[in-house]
Tab-separated table of C-alpha atoms and ligand atoms in Angstrom:
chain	number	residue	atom	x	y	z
A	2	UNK	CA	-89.481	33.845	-33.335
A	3	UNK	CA	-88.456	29.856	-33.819
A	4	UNK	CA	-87.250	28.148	-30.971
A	5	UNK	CA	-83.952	26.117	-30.676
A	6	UNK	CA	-83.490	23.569	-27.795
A	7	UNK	CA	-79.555	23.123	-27.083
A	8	UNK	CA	-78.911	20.226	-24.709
A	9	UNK	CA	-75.894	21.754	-23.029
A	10	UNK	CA	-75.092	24.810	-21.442
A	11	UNK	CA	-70.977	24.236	-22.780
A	12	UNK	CA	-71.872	26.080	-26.246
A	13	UNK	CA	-71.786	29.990	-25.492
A	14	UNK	CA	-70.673	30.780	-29.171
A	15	UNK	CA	-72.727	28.956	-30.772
A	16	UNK	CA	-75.753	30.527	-28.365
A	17	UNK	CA	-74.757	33.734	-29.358
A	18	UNK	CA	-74.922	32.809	-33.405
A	19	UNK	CA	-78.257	30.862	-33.060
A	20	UNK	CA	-79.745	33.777	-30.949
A	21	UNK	CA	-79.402	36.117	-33.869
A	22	UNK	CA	-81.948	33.780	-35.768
A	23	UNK	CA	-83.754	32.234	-32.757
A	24	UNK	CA	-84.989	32.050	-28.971
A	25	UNK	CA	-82.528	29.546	-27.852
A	26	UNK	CA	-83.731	27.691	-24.940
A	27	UNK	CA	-80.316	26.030	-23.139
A	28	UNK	CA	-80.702	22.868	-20.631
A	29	UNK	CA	-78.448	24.577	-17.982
A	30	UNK	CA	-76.623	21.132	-17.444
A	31	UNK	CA	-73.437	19.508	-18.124
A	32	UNK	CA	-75.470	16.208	-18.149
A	33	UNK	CA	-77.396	14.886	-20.939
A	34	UNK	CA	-81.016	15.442	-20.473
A	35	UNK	CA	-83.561	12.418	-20.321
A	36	UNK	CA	-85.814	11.408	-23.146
A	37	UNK	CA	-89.068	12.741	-21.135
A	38	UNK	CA	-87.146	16.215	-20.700
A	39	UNK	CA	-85.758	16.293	-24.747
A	40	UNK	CA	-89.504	15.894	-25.310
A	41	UNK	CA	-90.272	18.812	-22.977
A	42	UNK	CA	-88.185	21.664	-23.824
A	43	UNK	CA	-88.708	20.685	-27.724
A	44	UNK	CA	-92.008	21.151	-27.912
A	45	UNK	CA	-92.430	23.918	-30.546
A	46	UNK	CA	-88.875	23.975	-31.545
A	47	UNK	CA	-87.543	24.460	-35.297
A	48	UNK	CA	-84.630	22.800	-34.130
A	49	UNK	CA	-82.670	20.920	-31.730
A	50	UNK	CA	-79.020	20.759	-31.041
A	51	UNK	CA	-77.613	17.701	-29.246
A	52	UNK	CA	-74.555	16.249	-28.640
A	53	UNK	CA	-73.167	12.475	-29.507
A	54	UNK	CA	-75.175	10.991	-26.399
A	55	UNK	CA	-78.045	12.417	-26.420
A	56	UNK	CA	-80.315	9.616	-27.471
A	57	UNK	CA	-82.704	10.884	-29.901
A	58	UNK	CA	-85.514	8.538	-29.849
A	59	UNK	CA	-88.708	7.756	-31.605
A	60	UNK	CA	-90.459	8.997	-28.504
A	61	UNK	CA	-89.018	12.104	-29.031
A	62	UNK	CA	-89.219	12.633	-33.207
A	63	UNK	CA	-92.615	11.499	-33.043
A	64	UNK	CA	-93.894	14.047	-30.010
A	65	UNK	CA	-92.060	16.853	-31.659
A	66	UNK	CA	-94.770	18.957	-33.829
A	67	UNK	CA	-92.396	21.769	-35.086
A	68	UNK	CA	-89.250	19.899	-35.436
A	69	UNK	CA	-87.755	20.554	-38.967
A	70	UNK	CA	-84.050	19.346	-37.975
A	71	UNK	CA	-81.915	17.762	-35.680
A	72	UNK	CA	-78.386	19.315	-35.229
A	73	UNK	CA	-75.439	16.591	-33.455
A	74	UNK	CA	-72.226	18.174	-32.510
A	75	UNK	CA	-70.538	14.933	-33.864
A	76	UNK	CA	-69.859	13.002	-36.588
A	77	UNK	CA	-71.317	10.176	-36.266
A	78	UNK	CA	-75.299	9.854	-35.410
A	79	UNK	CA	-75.572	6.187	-34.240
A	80	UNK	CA	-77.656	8.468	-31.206
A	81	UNK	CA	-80.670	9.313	-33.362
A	82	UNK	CA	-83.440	7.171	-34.995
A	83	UNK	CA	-82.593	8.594	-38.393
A	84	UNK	CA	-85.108	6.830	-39.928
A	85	UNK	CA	-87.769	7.837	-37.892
A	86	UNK	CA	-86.514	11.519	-38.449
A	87	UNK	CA	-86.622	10.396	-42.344
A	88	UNK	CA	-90.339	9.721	-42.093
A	89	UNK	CA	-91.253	12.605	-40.178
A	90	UNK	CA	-89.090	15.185	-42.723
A	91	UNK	CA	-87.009	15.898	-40.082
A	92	UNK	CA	-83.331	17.154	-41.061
A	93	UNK	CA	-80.613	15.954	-39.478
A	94	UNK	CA	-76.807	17.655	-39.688
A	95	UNK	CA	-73.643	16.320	-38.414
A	96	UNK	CA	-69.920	18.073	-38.286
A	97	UNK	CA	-67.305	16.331	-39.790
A	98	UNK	CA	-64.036	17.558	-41.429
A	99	UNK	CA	-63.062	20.349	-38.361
A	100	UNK	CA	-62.504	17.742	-36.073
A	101	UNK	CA	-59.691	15.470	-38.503
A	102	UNK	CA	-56.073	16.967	-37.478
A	103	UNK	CA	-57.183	17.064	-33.987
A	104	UNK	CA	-58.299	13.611	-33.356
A	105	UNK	CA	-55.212	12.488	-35.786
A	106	UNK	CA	-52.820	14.593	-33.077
A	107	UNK	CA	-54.806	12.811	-29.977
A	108	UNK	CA	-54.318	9.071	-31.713
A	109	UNK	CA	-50.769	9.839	-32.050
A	110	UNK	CA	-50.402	10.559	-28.575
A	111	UNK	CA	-51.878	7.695	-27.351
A	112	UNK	CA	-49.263	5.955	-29.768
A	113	UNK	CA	-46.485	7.563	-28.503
A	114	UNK	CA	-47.549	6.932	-24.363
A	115	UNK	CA	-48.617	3.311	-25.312
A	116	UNK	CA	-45.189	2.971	-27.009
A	117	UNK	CA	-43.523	4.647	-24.299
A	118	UNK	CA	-45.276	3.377	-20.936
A	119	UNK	CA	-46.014	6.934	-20.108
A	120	UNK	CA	-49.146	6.630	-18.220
A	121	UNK	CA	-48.232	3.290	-17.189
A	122	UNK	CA	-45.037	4.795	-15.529
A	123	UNK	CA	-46.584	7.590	-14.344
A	124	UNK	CA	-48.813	5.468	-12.705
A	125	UNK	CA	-46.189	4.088	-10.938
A	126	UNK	CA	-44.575	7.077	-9.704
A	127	UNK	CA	-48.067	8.257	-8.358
A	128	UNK	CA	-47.481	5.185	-6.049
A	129	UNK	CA	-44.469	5.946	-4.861
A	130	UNK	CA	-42.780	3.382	-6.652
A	131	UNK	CA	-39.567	5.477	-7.975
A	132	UNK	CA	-37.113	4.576	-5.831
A	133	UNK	CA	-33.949	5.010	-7.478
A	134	UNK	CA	-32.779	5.369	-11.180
A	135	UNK	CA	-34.427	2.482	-12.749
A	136	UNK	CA	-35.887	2.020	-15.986
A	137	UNK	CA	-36.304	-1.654	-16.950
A	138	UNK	CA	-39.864	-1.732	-15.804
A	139	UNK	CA	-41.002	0.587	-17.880
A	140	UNK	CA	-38.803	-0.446	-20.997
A	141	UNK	CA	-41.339	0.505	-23.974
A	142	UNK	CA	-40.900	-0.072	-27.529
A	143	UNK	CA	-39.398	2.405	-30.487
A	144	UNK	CA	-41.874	4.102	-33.010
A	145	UNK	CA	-39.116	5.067	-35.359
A	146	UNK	CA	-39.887	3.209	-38.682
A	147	UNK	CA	-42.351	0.442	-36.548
A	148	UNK	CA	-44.971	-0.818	-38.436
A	149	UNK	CA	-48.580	0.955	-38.216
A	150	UNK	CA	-51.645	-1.281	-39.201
A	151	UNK	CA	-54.903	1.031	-39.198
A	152	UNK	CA	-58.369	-0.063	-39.743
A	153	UNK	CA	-60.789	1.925	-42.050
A	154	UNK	CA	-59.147	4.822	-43.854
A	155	UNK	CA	-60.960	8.110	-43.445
A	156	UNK	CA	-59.642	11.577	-43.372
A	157	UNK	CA	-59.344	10.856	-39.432
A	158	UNK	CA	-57.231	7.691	-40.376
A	159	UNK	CA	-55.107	9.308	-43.152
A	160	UNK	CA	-54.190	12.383	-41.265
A	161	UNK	CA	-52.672	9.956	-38.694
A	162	UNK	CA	-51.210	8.173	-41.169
A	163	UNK	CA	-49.082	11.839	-42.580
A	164	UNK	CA	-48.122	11.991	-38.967
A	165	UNK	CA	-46.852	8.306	-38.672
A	166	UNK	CA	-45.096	8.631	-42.168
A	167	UNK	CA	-43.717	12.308	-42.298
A	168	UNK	CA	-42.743	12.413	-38.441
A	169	UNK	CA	-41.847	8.919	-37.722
A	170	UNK	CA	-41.743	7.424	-40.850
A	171	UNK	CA	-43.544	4.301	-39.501
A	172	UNK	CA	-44.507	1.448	-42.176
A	173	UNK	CA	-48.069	2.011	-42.453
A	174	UNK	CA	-50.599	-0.562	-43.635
A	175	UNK	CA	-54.353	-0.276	-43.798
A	176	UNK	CA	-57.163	-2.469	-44.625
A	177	UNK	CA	-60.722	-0.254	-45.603
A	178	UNK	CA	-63.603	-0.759	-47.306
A	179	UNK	CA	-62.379	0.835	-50.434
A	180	UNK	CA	-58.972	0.772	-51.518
A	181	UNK	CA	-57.310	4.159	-51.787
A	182	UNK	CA	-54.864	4.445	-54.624
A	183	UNK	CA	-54.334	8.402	-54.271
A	184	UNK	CA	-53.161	8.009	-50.473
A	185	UNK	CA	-51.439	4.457	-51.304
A	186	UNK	CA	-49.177	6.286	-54.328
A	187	UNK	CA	-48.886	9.369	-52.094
A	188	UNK	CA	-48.116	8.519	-48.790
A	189	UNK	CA	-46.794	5.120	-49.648
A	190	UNK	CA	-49.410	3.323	-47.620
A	191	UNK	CA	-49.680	-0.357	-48.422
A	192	UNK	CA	-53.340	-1.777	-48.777
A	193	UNK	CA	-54.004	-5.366	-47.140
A	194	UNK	CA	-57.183	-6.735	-48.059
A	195	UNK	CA	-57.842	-9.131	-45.516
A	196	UNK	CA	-57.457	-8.091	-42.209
A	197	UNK	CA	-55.924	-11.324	-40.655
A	198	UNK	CA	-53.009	-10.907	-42.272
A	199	UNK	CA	-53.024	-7.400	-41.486
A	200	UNK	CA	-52.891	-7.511	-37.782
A	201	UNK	CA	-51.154	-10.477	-37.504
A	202	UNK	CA	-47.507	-8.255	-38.696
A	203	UNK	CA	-48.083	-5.466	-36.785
A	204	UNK	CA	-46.507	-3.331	-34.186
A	205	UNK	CA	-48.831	-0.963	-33.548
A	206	UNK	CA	-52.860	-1.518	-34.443
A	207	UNK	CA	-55.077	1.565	-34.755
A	208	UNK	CA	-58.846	1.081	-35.337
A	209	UNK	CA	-60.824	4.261	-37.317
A	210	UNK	CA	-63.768	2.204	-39.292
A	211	UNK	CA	-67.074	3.679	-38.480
A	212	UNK	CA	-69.632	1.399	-36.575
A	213	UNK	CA	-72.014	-0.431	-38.998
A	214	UNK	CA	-73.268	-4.292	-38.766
A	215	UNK	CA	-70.205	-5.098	-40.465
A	216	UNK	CA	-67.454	-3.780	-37.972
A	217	UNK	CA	-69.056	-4.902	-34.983
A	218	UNK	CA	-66.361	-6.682	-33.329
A	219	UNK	CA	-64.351	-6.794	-36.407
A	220	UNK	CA	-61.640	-6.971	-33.671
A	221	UNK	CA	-62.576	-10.425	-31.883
A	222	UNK	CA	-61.014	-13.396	-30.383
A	223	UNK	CA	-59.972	-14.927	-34.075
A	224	UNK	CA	-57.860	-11.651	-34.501
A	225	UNK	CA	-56.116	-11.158	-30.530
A	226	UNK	CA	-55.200	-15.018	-31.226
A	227	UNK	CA	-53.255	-13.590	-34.365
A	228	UNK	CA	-51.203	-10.340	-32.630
A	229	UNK	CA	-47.858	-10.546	-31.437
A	230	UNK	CA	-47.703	-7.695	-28.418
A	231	UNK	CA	-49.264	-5.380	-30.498
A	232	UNK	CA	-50.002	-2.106	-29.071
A	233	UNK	CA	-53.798	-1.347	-29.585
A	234	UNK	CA	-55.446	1.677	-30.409
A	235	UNK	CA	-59.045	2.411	-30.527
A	236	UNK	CA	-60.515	6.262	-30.772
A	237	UNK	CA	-63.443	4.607	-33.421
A	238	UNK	CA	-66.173	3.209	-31.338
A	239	UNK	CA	-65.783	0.872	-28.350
A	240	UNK	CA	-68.324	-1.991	-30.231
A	241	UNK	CA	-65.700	-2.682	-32.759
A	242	UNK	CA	-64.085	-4.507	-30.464
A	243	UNK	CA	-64.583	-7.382	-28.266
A	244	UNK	CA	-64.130	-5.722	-25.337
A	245	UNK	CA	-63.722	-9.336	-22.907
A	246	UNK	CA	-61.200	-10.997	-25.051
A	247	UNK	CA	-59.095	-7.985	-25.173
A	248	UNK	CA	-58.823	-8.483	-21.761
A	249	UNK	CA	-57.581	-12.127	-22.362
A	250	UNK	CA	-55.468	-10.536	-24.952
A	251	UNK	CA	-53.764	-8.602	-22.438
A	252	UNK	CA	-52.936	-10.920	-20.087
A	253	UNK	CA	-51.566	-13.699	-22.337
A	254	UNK	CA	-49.389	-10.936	-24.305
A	255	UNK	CA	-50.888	-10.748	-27.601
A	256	UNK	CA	-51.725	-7.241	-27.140
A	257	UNK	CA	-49.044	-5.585	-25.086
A	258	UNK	CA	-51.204	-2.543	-23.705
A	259	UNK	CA	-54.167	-0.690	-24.970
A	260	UNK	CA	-55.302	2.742	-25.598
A	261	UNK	CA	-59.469	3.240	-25.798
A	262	UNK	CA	-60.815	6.842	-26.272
A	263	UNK	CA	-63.904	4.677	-26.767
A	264	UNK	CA	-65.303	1.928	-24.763
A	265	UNK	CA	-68.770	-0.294	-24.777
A	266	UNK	CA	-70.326	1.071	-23.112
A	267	UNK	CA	-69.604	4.648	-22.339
A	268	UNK	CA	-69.041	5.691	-19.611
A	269	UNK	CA	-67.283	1.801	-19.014
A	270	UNK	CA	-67.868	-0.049	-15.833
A	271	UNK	CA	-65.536	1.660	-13.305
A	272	UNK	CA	-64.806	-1.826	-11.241
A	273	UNK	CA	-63.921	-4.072	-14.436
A	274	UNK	CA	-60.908	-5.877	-14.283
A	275	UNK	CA	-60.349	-4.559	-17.760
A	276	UNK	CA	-60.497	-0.863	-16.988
A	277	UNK	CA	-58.391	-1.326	-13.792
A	278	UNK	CA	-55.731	-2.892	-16.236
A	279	UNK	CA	-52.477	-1.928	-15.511
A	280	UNK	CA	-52.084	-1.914	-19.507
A	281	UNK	CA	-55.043	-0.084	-20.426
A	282	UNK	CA	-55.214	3.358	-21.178
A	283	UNK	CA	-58.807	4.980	-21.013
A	284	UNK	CA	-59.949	8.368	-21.990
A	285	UNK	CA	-63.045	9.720	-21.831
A	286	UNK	CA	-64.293	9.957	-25.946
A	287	UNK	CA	-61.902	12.567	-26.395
A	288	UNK	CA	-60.900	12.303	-29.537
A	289	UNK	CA	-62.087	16.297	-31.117
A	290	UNK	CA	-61.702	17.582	-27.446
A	291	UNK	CA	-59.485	20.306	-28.362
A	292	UNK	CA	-61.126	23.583	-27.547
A	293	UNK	CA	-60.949	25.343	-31.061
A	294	UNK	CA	-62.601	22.065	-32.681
A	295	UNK	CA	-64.833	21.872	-29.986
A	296	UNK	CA	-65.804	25.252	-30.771
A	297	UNK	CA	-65.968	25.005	-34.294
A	298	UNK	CA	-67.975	20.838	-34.113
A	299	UNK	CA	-70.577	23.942	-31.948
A	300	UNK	CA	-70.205	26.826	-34.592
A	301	UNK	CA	-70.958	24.429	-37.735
A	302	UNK	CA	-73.746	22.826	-35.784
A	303	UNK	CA	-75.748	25.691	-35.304
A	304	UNK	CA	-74.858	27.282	-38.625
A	305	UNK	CA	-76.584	23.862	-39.993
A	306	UNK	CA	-79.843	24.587	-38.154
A	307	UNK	CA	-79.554	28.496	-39.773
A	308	UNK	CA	-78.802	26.739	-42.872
A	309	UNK	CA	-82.429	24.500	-42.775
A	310	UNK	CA	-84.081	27.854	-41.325
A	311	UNK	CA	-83.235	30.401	-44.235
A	312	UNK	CA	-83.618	27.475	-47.021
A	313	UNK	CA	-80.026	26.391	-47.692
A	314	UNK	CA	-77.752	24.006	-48.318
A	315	UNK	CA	-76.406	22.756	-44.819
A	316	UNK	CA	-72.839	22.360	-44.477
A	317	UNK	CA	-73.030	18.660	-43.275
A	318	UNK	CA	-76.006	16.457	-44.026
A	319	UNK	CA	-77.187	12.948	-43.121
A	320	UNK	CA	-78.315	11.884	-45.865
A	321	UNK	CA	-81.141	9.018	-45.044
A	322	UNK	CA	-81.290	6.404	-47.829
B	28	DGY	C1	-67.934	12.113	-33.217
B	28	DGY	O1	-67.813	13.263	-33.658
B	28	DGY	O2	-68.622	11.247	-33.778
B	28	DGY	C2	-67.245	11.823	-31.927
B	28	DGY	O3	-66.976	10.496	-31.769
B	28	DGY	C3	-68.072	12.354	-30.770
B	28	DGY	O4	-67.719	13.660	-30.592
């Protein structure tokens, strides 16, 4: 029988699918393993099954000998050489499209508790700090019909955009690679094609591109200059912003408070002054951390390595140019 390697013991579904096809061998830790142990317990392995940071190396594609694909429970795959896996005919899968109206619900709640002061607030009644019926330090801002700038328009970015629209009928703006006239006549978004001007009339700024050479930092000093107390959203990836002139952002009020499901680098350093902020608003990456789309990110994962095993079509591909 082929052998799986699954780098975390969270999956017990998706165990039980891949051990109708397979001998699944599970790394019975919540932790990711190390590069030595990936190329350990995938030695003779059809596939492997990892998770967003598992860094899948060259070390690792090249010491495989069986490997025929390489299974991430994410979308993105910044985590593996893909090129390497290109060159050894390795596969490699990804899951997107489960995961779209459950990271669009989590970005609009960090909307709503950035607009809001909710953690902020909270944080303040941890302390002991509610004394008596007071709410001017905690005066937040309205959502109602506020206008929503949003960075890179996927089918992440455009479900949050139906929320904004349809349940708070926000003013939403978007700058993107590509220009989408469906979603612009449907929804009545309005495309802005430089993103200067974009941020520079917002309310609220939410940040969806993808990470690529060309969105590194695409939010940097040049842009915080240009906001007015915008309220800053980031569930993308932390690079595509610059994470120490946010912090001067902050404290000269051109961002008001912050929101970052992602941050570089993950986990961030605990004794910043940036993630000690009383205006910052960290979560730990997650975004798709509902547990049916976890579940199902686990469920399509595995089917893709069934998929490569019985000779068809994966649901979600890499495809390696
Ligand atoms: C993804 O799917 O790429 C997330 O960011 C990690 O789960």
């Amino acid at each position: 029988m082929d052998k799986i390697f699954i780098t975390r013991n969270w999956h017990v579904d998706a165990v039980k699918l891949l051990e109708n096809h397979f001998e699944v061998i599970v790394w019975n830790n919540s932790n990711s393993p190390t590069e030595d142990d990936i190329i350990k317990y995938s030695k003779g392995c059809f596939g492997v099954f990892s998770e967003f940071d598992d860094i899948i190396t060259k070390n690792i594609i090249d010491s495989s000998d069986q490997l025929k694909i390489i299974s991430n429970r994410a979308v993105g795959y910044e985590n593996i050489d893909i090129n390497t896996a290109k060159l050894n005919k390795i596969r490699v899968g990804n899951t997107p499209g489960v995961l779209v109206e459950t990271c669009a619900d989590f970005t609009m709640g960090l909307l709503l508790d950035l607009a809001r002061n909710i953690t902020y607030s909270n944080r303040a009644v941890l302390k002991g700090n509610w004394k008596s019926f007071n709410q001017t330090p905690y005066l937040g801002t309205d959502v109602y019909k506020k206008k929503l700038a949003i960075i890179g328009l996927g089918q992440i970015a455009t479900a949050f955009s139906r929320r904004a629209i349809h349940g708070f009928q926000m003013d939403v703006s978007y700058w993107s690679r590509n220009r989408k006239i469906n979603l612009d006549n449907e929804l009545g978004l309005q495309y802005i094609d430089n993103i200067n001007d974009l941020i520079s009339s917002c309310d609220y700024l939410s940040i969806h591109c993808s990470l690529t050479p060309e969105t590194y930092r695409i939010i940097d000093k040049e842009q915080f200059m240009l906001m007015k107390n915008v309220k800053l959203i980031n569930t993308s990836r932390g690079p595509t912003i610059n994470q120490d002139e946010l912090l001067i952002a902050l404290n000269n009020g051109n961002v008001e408070s912050a929101a970052l499901d992602v941050t570089d680098p993950e986990p961030p350093d605990y004794n910043s002054e940036l993630v000690n902020h009383p205006k910052i608003l960290i979560t730990p990456h997650l975004g798709s951390g509902s547990r049916e789309t976890f579940n199902k990110m686990a469920l399509m994962a595995a089917q893709n390595i069934i998929n490569v095993h019985k000779n068809h079509e994966m649901v979600s591909e890499v495809i390696i140019d």
